[in-house]
């Protein structure tokens, strides 16, 4: 498969690129800064320099053409302010989805957040973040041209992955290593039977492949 990842230099994305490249997939990661390119090459991915906050749908679609799947793993990051929650976590996700439609890439996986809700109230940065992620998720759900899956991890940690997770429509809150999020994403990209599902993810009892198969087609 050829898989294009938005936010290609993110902590989850770099892990995902390594996993996909190791299994023989062709991977491209969209990054904003050229100086990040070597990190992607080391992970086995082709770096594509493009700023999703200023690019047009046509420009992004051109980078997506010929791909078998697209993964939105970009984020404004914890140090960013309110404005970039809208321009990255919401607007860039919507742009990437529209570009996937234009490029004819049906398989689309978006990394969201537990608690994401377009009706979430509050004016703190995290409130705005959850609202922005929720609005992006709602937009993607409305695109019939995409076989979308929305993944909502719990509290992200840098602990070593265990390969054991709980993946369900509603898991309740809990931690999840970034290693395991990447492993689940690698399975989801390859499992179109999870299309149309919004899934929460925390550490749990099931091996990743078993957890994904158990929700596929539900």
PDB file of C-alpha atoms in Angstrom:
ATOM      1  CA  UNK A   1       0.000   0.000   0.000  1.00  0.00           C
ATOM      2  CA  UNK A   2       0.949   3.642  -0.406  1.00  0.00           C
ATOM      3  CA  UNK A   3      -0.045   5.629   2.680  1.00  0.00           C
ATOM      4  CA  UNK A   4       0.198   9.407   3.106  1.00  0.00           C
ATOM      5  CA  UNK A   5       0.323  10.778   6.656  1.00  0.00           C
ATOM      6  CA  UNK A   6      -0.466  14.383   7.555  1.00  0.00           C
ATOM      7  CA  UNK A   7       1.609  15.582  10.489  1.00  0.00           C
ATOM      8  CA  UNK A   8       4.419  13.282   9.436  1.00  0.00           C
ATOM      9  CA  UNK A   9       6.882  14.492  12.083  1.00  0.00           C
ATOM     10  CA  UNK A  10       4.524  13.974  15.021  1.00  0.00           C
ATOM     11  CA  UNK A  11       5.387  11.512  17.750  1.00  0.00           C
ATOM     12  CA  UNK A  12       2.696   9.030  16.728  1.00  0.00           C
ATOM     13  CA  UNK A  13       3.293   9.558  13.005  1.00  0.00           C
ATOM     14  CA  UNK A  14       7.018   8.774  13.202  1.00  0.00           C
ATOM     15  CA  UNK A  15       6.237   5.544  15.045  1.00  0.00           C
ATOM     16  CA  UNK A  16       3.569   4.694  12.456  1.00  0.00           C
ATOM     17  CA  UNK A  17       5.948   5.399   9.574  1.00  0.00           C
ATOM     18  CA  UNK A  18       8.488   2.963  11.028  1.00  0.00           C
ATOM     19  CA  UNK A  19       5.862   0.242  11.382  1.00  0.00           C
ATOM     20  CA  UNK A  20       4.453   0.708   7.882  1.00  0.00           C
ATOM     21  CA  UNK A  21       7.874   0.891   6.239  1.00  0.00           C
ATOM     22  CA  UNK A  22       9.005  -2.227   8.118  1.00  0.00           C
ATOM     23  CA  UNK A  23       6.101  -4.245   6.743  1.00  0.00           C
ATOM     24  CA  UNK A  24       6.837  -3.094   3.190  1.00  0.00           C
ATOM     25  CA  UNK A  25       4.350  -0.289   2.669  1.00  0.00           C
ATOM     26  CA  UNK A  26       5.300   2.870   0.782  1.00  0.00           C
ATOM     27  CA  UNK A  27       4.912   5.791   3.191  1.00  0.00           C
ATOM     28  CA  UNK A  28       4.936   9.548   2.688  1.00  0.00           C
ATOM     29  CA  UNK A  29       4.732  12.058   5.523  1.00  0.00           C
ATOM     30  CA  UNK A  30       3.579  15.647   5.067  1.00  0.00           C
ATOM     31  CA  UNK A  31       5.717  18.058   7.105  1.00  0.00           C
ATOM     32  CA  UNK A  32       5.887  21.835   7.462  1.00  0.00           C
ATOM     33  CA  UNK A  33       9.652  22.204   7.872  1.00  0.00           C
ATOM     34  CA  UNK A  34      12.305  20.923   5.497  1.00  0.00           C
ATOM     35  CA  UNK A  35      14.685  20.358   8.421  1.00  0.00           C
ATOM     36  CA  UNK A  36      12.373  17.566   9.630  1.00  0.00           C
ATOM     37  CA  UNK A  37      12.943  15.561   6.444  1.00  0.00           C
ATOM     38  CA  UNK A  38      15.900  13.494   7.696  1.00  0.00           C
ATOM     39  CA  UNK A  39      13.870  12.197  10.654  1.00  0.00           C
ATOM     40  CA  UNK A  40      11.248  10.897   8.223  1.00  0.00           C
ATOM     41  CA  UNK A  41      13.843   9.281   5.980  1.00  0.00           C
ATOM     42  CA  UNK A  42      15.294   7.519   9.027  1.00  0.00           C
ATOM     43  CA  UNK A  43      11.795   6.210   9.781  1.00  0.00           C
ATOM     44  CA  UNK A  44      11.532   4.877   6.232  1.00  0.00           C
ATOM     45  CA  UNK A  45       9.150   7.542   4.939  1.00  0.00           C
ATOM     46  CA  UNK A  46       9.309   9.938   2.027  1.00  0.00           C
ATOM     47  CA  UNK A  47       9.168  13.541   3.321  1.00  0.00           C
ATOM     48  CA  UNK A  48       6.697  15.879   1.610  1.00  0.00           C
ATOM     49  CA  UNK A  49       7.120  19.527   2.602  1.00  0.00           C
ATOM     50  CA  UNK A  50       3.741  21.264   2.583  1.00  0.00           C
ATOM     51  CA  UNK A  51       2.091  23.605   5.077  1.00  0.00           C
ATOM     52  CA  UNK A  52      -1.488  22.425   5.640  1.00  0.00           C
ATOM     53  CA  UNK A  53      -2.358  25.794   7.196  1.00  0.00           C
ATOM     54  CA  UNK A  54      -1.744  27.616   3.911  1.00  0.00           C
ATOM     55  CA  UNK A  55      -2.037  24.939   1.188  1.00  0.00           C
ATOM     56  CA  UNK A  56      -5.011  24.667  -1.161  1.00  0.00           C
ATOM     57  CA  UNK A  57      -7.163  21.568  -1.573  1.00  0.00           C
ATOM     58  CA  UNK A  58      -5.657  21.055  -5.039  1.00  0.00           C
ATOM     59  CA  UNK A  59      -2.101  21.204  -3.681  1.00  0.00           C
ATOM     60  CA  UNK A  60      -2.844  18.609  -1.018  1.00  0.00           C
ATOM     61  CA  UNK A  61      -4.805  16.416  -3.439  1.00  0.00           C
ATOM     62  CA  UNK A  62      -1.798  16.372  -5.748  1.00  0.00           C
ATOM     63  CA  UNK A  63       0.310  14.871  -2.926  1.00  0.00           C
ATOM     64  CA  UNK A  64      -2.420  12.314  -2.199  1.00  0.00           C
ATOM     65  CA  UNK A  65      -2.951  11.114  -5.757  1.00  0.00           C
ATOM     66  CA  UNK A  66      -2.169   7.427  -6.135  1.00  0.00           C
ATOM     67  CA  UNK A  67      -2.330   6.686  -2.410  1.00  0.00           C
ATOM     68  CA  UNK A  68      -4.300   3.745  -1.042  1.00  0.00           C
ATOM     69  CA  UNK A  69      -4.934   5.407   2.318  1.00  0.00           C
ATOM     70  CA  UNK A  70      -4.552   8.732   4.109  1.00  0.00           C
ATOM     71  CA  UNK A  71      -3.966   9.255   7.826  1.00  0.00           C
ATOM     72  CA  UNK A  72      -4.501  12.597   9.551  1.00  0.00           C
ATOM     73  CA  UNK A  73      -2.146  12.650  12.533  1.00  0.00           C
ATOM     74  CA  UNK A  74      -1.346  16.367  12.598  1.00  0.00           C
ATOM     75  CA  UNK A  75      -1.903  18.533  15.641  1.00  0.00           C
ATOM     76  CA  UNK A  76      -1.117  22.036  16.774  1.00  0.00           C
ATOM     77  CA  UNK A  77       0.642  20.603  19.821  1.00  0.00           C
ATOM     78  CA  UNK A  78       0.348  21.282  23.550  1.00  0.00           C
ATOM     79  CA  UNK A  79       2.240  24.574  23.448  1.00  0.00           C
ATOM     80  CA  UNK A  80       0.013  26.187  20.824  1.00  0.00           C
ATOM     81  CA  UNK A  81      -2.693  28.747  21.447  1.00  0.00           C
ATOM     82  CA  UNK A  82      -6.377  28.858  20.668  1.00  0.00           C
ATOM     83  CA  UNK A  83      -5.989  30.076  17.074  1.00  0.00           C
ATOM     84  CA  UNK A  84      -3.960  27.075  15.923  1.00  0.00           C
ATOM     85  CA  UNK A  85      -6.492  24.632  17.340  1.00  0.00           C
ATOM     86  CA  UNK A  86      -8.824  25.953  14.655  1.00  0.00           C
ATOM     87  CA  UNK A  87      -6.245  26.202  11.859  1.00  0.00           C
ATOM     88  CA  UNK A  88      -4.622  22.793  12.444  1.00  0.00           C
ATOM     89  CA  UNK A  89      -6.836  20.504  14.517  1.00  0.00           C
ATOM     90  CA  UNK A  90      -9.981  21.565  12.669  1.00  0.00           C
ATOM     91  CA  UNK A  91      -9.248  23.340   9.377  1.00  0.00           C
ATOM     92  CA  UNK A  92      -6.240  21.239   8.329  1.00  0.00           C
ATOM     93  CA  UNK A  93      -8.157  18.027   9.068  1.00  0.00           C
ATOM     94  CA  UNK A  94     -11.062  19.219   6.934  1.00  0.00           C
ATOM     95  CA  UNK A  95      -8.685  20.288   4.150  1.00  0.00           C
ATOM     96  CA  UNK A  96      -6.956  16.901   4.212  1.00  0.00           C
ATOM     97  CA  UNK A  97     -10.288  15.083   4.044  1.00  0.00           C
ATOM     98  CA  UNK A  98     -11.495  17.226   1.135  1.00  0.00           C
ATOM     99  CA  UNK A  99      -8.198  16.609  -0.645  1.00  0.00           C
ATOM    100  CA  UNK A 100      -8.555  12.855  -0.143  1.00  0.00           C
ATOM    101  CA  UNK A 101     -11.989  13.006  -1.752  1.00  0.00           C
ATOM    102  CA  UNK A 102     -10.615  15.035  -4.665  1.00  0.00           C
ATOM    103  CA  UNK A 103      -7.709  12.626  -5.124  1.00  0.00           C
ATOM    104  CA  UNK A 104      -9.985   9.575  -4.987  1.00  0.00           C
ATOM    105  CA  UNK A 105      -8.395   8.151  -1.823  1.00  0.00           C
ATOM    106  CA  UNK A 106     -11.241   6.368  -0.043  1.00  0.00           C
ATOM    107  CA  UNK A 107      -9.511   4.942   3.036  1.00  0.00           C
ATOM    108  CA  UNK A 108      -9.141   7.720   5.583  1.00  0.00           C
ATOM    109  CA  UNK A 109      -8.120   7.418   9.234  1.00  0.00           C
ATOM    110  CA  UNK A 110      -8.142  10.424  11.541  1.00  0.00           C
ATOM    111  CA  UNK A 111      -6.438  10.596  14.922  1.00  0.00           C
ATOM    112  CA  UNK A 112      -8.854  12.450  17.185  1.00  0.00           C
ATOM    113  CA  UNK A 113      -9.034  12.737  20.951  1.00  0.00           C
ATOM    114  CA  UNK A 114     -11.115  11.175  23.658  1.00  0.00           C
ATOM    115  CA  UNK A 115     -13.769  13.717  24.624  1.00  0.00           C
ATOM    116  CA  UNK A 116     -13.794  15.424  21.223  1.00  0.00           C
ATOM    117  CA  UNK A 117     -17.213  17.004  20.765  1.00  0.00           C
ATOM    118  CA  UNK A 118     -18.353  19.858  18.485  1.00  0.00           C
ATOM    119  CA  UNK A 119     -20.703  20.938  21.297  1.00  0.00           C
ATOM    120  CA  UNK A 120     -18.014  20.950  23.986  1.00  0.00           C
ATOM    121  CA  UNK A 121     -18.289  24.133  26.035  1.00  0.00           C
ATOM    122  CA  UNK A 122     -15.606  26.369  27.522  1.00  0.00           C
ATOM    123  CA  UNK A 123     -12.980  28.871  26.428  1.00  0.00           C
ATOM    124  CA  UNK A 124      -9.780  27.350  27.805  1.00  0.00           C
ATOM    125  CA  UNK A 125      -7.270  26.097  25.239  1.00  0.00           C
ATOM    126  CA  UNK A 126      -8.129  22.440  25.900  1.00  0.00           C
ATOM    127  CA  UNK A 127     -11.848  23.204  25.559  1.00  0.00           C
ATOM    128  CA  UNK A 128     -11.211  24.800  22.173  1.00  0.00           C
ATOM    129  CA  UNK A 129      -9.069  21.800  21.201  1.00  0.00           C
ATOM    130  CA  UNK A 130     -11.798  19.275  22.032  1.00  0.00           C
ATOM    131  CA  UNK A 131     -14.346  21.354  20.145  1.00  0.00           C
ATOM    132  CA  UNK A 132     -12.056  21.699  17.104  1.00  0.00           C
ATOM    133  CA  UNK A 133     -11.362  17.959  17.025  1.00  0.00           C
ATOM    134  CA  UNK A 134     -15.073  17.258  17.406  1.00  0.00           C
ATOM    135  CA  UNK A 135     -15.956  19.577  14.531  1.00  0.00           C
ATOM    136  CA  UNK A 136     -13.343  17.938  12.304  1.00  0.00           C
ATOM    137  CA  UNK A 137     -14.670  14.478  13.189  1.00  0.00           C
ATOM    138  CA  UNK A 138     -18.240  15.548  12.417  1.00  0.00           C
ATOM    139  CA  UNK A 139     -17.173  16.911   9.039  1.00  0.00           C
ATOM    140  CA  UNK A 140     -15.359  13.704   8.092  1.00  0.00           C
ATOM    141  CA  UNK A 141     -18.377  11.622   9.111  1.00  0.00           C
ATOM    142  CA  UNK A 142     -20.431  13.555   6.551  1.00  0.00           C
ATOM    143  CA  UNK A 143     -18.208  12.612   3.595  1.00  0.00           C
ATOM    144  CA  UNK A 144     -19.750   9.637   1.817  1.00  0.00           C
ATOM    145  CA  UNK A 145     -16.779   9.472  -0.560  1.00  0.00           C
ATOM    146  CA  UNK A 146     -14.497   8.376   2.297  1.00  0.00           C
ATOM    147  CA  UNK A 147     -14.240   5.044   4.091  1.00  0.00           C
ATOM    148  CA  UNK A 148     -13.346   6.810   7.320  1.00  0.00           C
ATOM    149  CA  UNK A 149     -12.382   5.561  10.735  1.00  0.00           C
ATOM    150  CA  UNK A 150     -11.963   7.940  13.679  1.00  0.00           C
ATOM    151  CA  UNK A 151      -9.554   6.873  16.428  1.00  0.00           C
ATOM    152  CA  UNK A 152      -9.790   8.580  19.831  1.00  0.00           C
ATOM    153  CA  UNK A 153      -6.888   7.602  22.097  1.00  0.00           C
ATOM    154  CA  UNK A 154      -6.919   8.179  25.823  1.00  0.00           C
ATOM    155  CA  UNK A 155      -4.082   9.851  27.728  1.00  0.00           C
ATOM    156  CA  UNK A 156      -0.954   9.495  25.592  1.00  0.00           C
ATOM    157  CA  UNK A 157       2.231   8.269  27.284  1.00  0.00           C
ATOM    158  CA  UNK A 158       5.801   7.582  26.167  1.00  0.00           C
ATOM    159  CA  UNK A 159       5.867   4.242  27.981  1.00  0.00           C
ATOM    160  CA  UNK A 160       7.008   1.298  25.881  1.00  0.00           C
ATOM    161  CA  UNK A 161       4.115  -0.262  24.031  1.00  0.00           C
ATOM    162  CA  UNK A 162       2.710  -3.522  25.334  1.00  0.00           C
ATOM    163  CA  UNK A 163       0.742  -4.468  22.228  1.00  0.00           C
ATOM    164  CA  UNK A 164      -2.294  -4.949  24.480  1.00  0.00           C
ATOM    165  CA  UNK A 165      -5.222  -2.566  24.099  1.00  0.00           C
ATOM    166  CA  UNK A 166      -8.910  -1.956  24.569  1.00  0.00           C
ATOM    167  CA  UNK A 167     -10.529  -0.674  21.363  1.00  0.00           C
ATOM    168  CA  UNK A 168     -14.258  -0.045  21.506  1.00  0.00           C
ATOM    169  CA  UNK A 169     -16.890   2.575  20.751  1.00  0.00           C
ATOM    170  CA  UNK A 170     -16.664   3.611  24.412  1.00  0.00           C
ATOM    171  CA  UNK A 171     -13.807   2.472  26.614  1.00  0.00           C
ATOM    172  CA  UNK A 172     -13.853   5.037  29.404  1.00  0.00           C
ATOM    173  CA  UNK A 173     -10.733   7.053  30.150  1.00  0.00           C
ATOM    174  CA  UNK A 174      -7.279   5.610  30.588  1.00  0.00           C
ATOM    175  CA  UNK A 175      -3.681   5.844  29.391  1.00  0.00           C
ATOM    176  CA  UNK A 176      -2.250   4.458  26.153  1.00  0.00           C
ATOM    177  CA  UNK A 177       1.389   4.416  24.997  1.00  0.00           C
ATOM    178  CA  UNK A 178       2.037   6.197  21.698  1.00  0.00           C
ATOM    179  CA  UNK A 179       3.685   2.959  20.500  1.00  0.00           C
ATOM    180  CA  UNK A 180       0.360   1.165  20.824  1.00  0.00           C
ATOM    181  CA  UNK A 181      -1.585   3.973  19.143  1.00  0.00           C
ATOM    182  CA  UNK A 182       0.738   3.666  16.147  1.00  0.00           C
ATOM    183  CA  UNK A 183       0.315  -0.119  16.109  1.00  0.00           C
ATOM    184  CA  UNK A 184      -3.474   0.233  16.093  1.00  0.00           C
ATOM    185  CA  UNK A 185      -3.314   2.818  13.300  1.00  0.00           C
ATOM    186  CA  UNK A 186      -1.190   0.464  11.206  1.00  0.00           C
ATOM    187  CA  UNK A 187      -3.869  -2.217  11.577  1.00  0.00           C
ATOM    188  CA  UNK A 188      -6.759   0.177  10.948  1.00  0.00           C
ATOM    189  CA  UNK A 189      -5.263   1.492   7.716  1.00  0.00           C
ATOM    190  CA  UNK A 190      -5.246  -2.079   6.465  1.00  0.00           C
ATOM    191  CA  UNK A 191      -8.727  -2.993   7.751  1.00  0.00           C
ATOM    192  CA  UNK A 192     -11.395  -1.239   5.700  1.00  0.00           C
ATOM    193  CA  UNK A 193     -14.058  -3.230   7.589  1.00  0.00           C
ATOM    194  CA  UNK A 194     -13.623  -0.633  10.362  1.00  0.00           C
ATOM    195  CA  UNK A 195     -14.950   2.088   8.026  1.00  0.00           C
ATOM    196  CA  UNK A 196     -17.718   4.167   9.562  1.00  0.00           C
ATOM    197  CA  UNK A 197     -16.568   3.547  13.143  1.00  0.00           C
ATOM    198  CA  UNK A 198     -15.516   6.015  15.833  1.00  0.00           C
ATOM    199  CA  UNK A 199     -13.334   4.106  18.277  1.00  0.00           C
ATOM    200  CA  UNK A 200     -11.823   4.907  21.658  1.00  0.00           C
ATOM    201  CA  UNK A 201      -8.477   3.384  22.579  1.00  0.00           C
ATOM    202  CA  UNK A 202      -6.777   2.724  25.913  1.00  0.00           C
ATOM    203  CA  UNK A 203      -4.446   0.045  27.236  1.00  0.00           C
ATOM    204  CA  UNK A 204      -6.269  -3.209  27.830  1.00  0.00           C
ATOM    205  CA  UNK A 205      -6.245  -6.991  27.579  1.00  0.00           C
ATOM    206  CA  UNK A 206      -6.390  -7.685  23.831  1.00  0.00           C
ATOM    207  CA  UNK A 207      -3.522  -7.954  21.332  1.00  0.00           C
ATOM    208  CA  UNK A 208      -3.764  -5.151  18.762  1.00  0.00           C
ATOM    209  CA  UNK A 209      -4.677  -7.370  15.802  1.00  0.00           C
ATOM    210  CA  UNK A 210      -7.362  -9.161  17.841  1.00  0.00           C
ATOM    211  CA  UNK A 211      -8.800  -5.846  19.094  1.00  0.00           C
ATOM    212  CA  UNK A 212      -9.069  -4.473  15.558  1.00  0.00           C
ATOM    213  CA  UNK A 213     -10.607  -7.656  14.155  1.00  0.00           C
ATOM    214  CA  UNK A 214     -13.169  -7.724  16.971  1.00  0.00           C
ATOM    215  CA  UNK A 215     -14.556  -4.281  16.045  1.00  0.00           C
ATOM    216  CA  UNK A 216     -14.295  -4.713  12.261  1.00  0.00           C
ATOM    217  CA  UNK A 217     -17.674  -4.793  10.606  1.00  0.00           C
ATOM    218  CA  UNK A 218     -19.534  -3.648  13.729  1.00  0.00           C
TER     219      UNK A 218
END
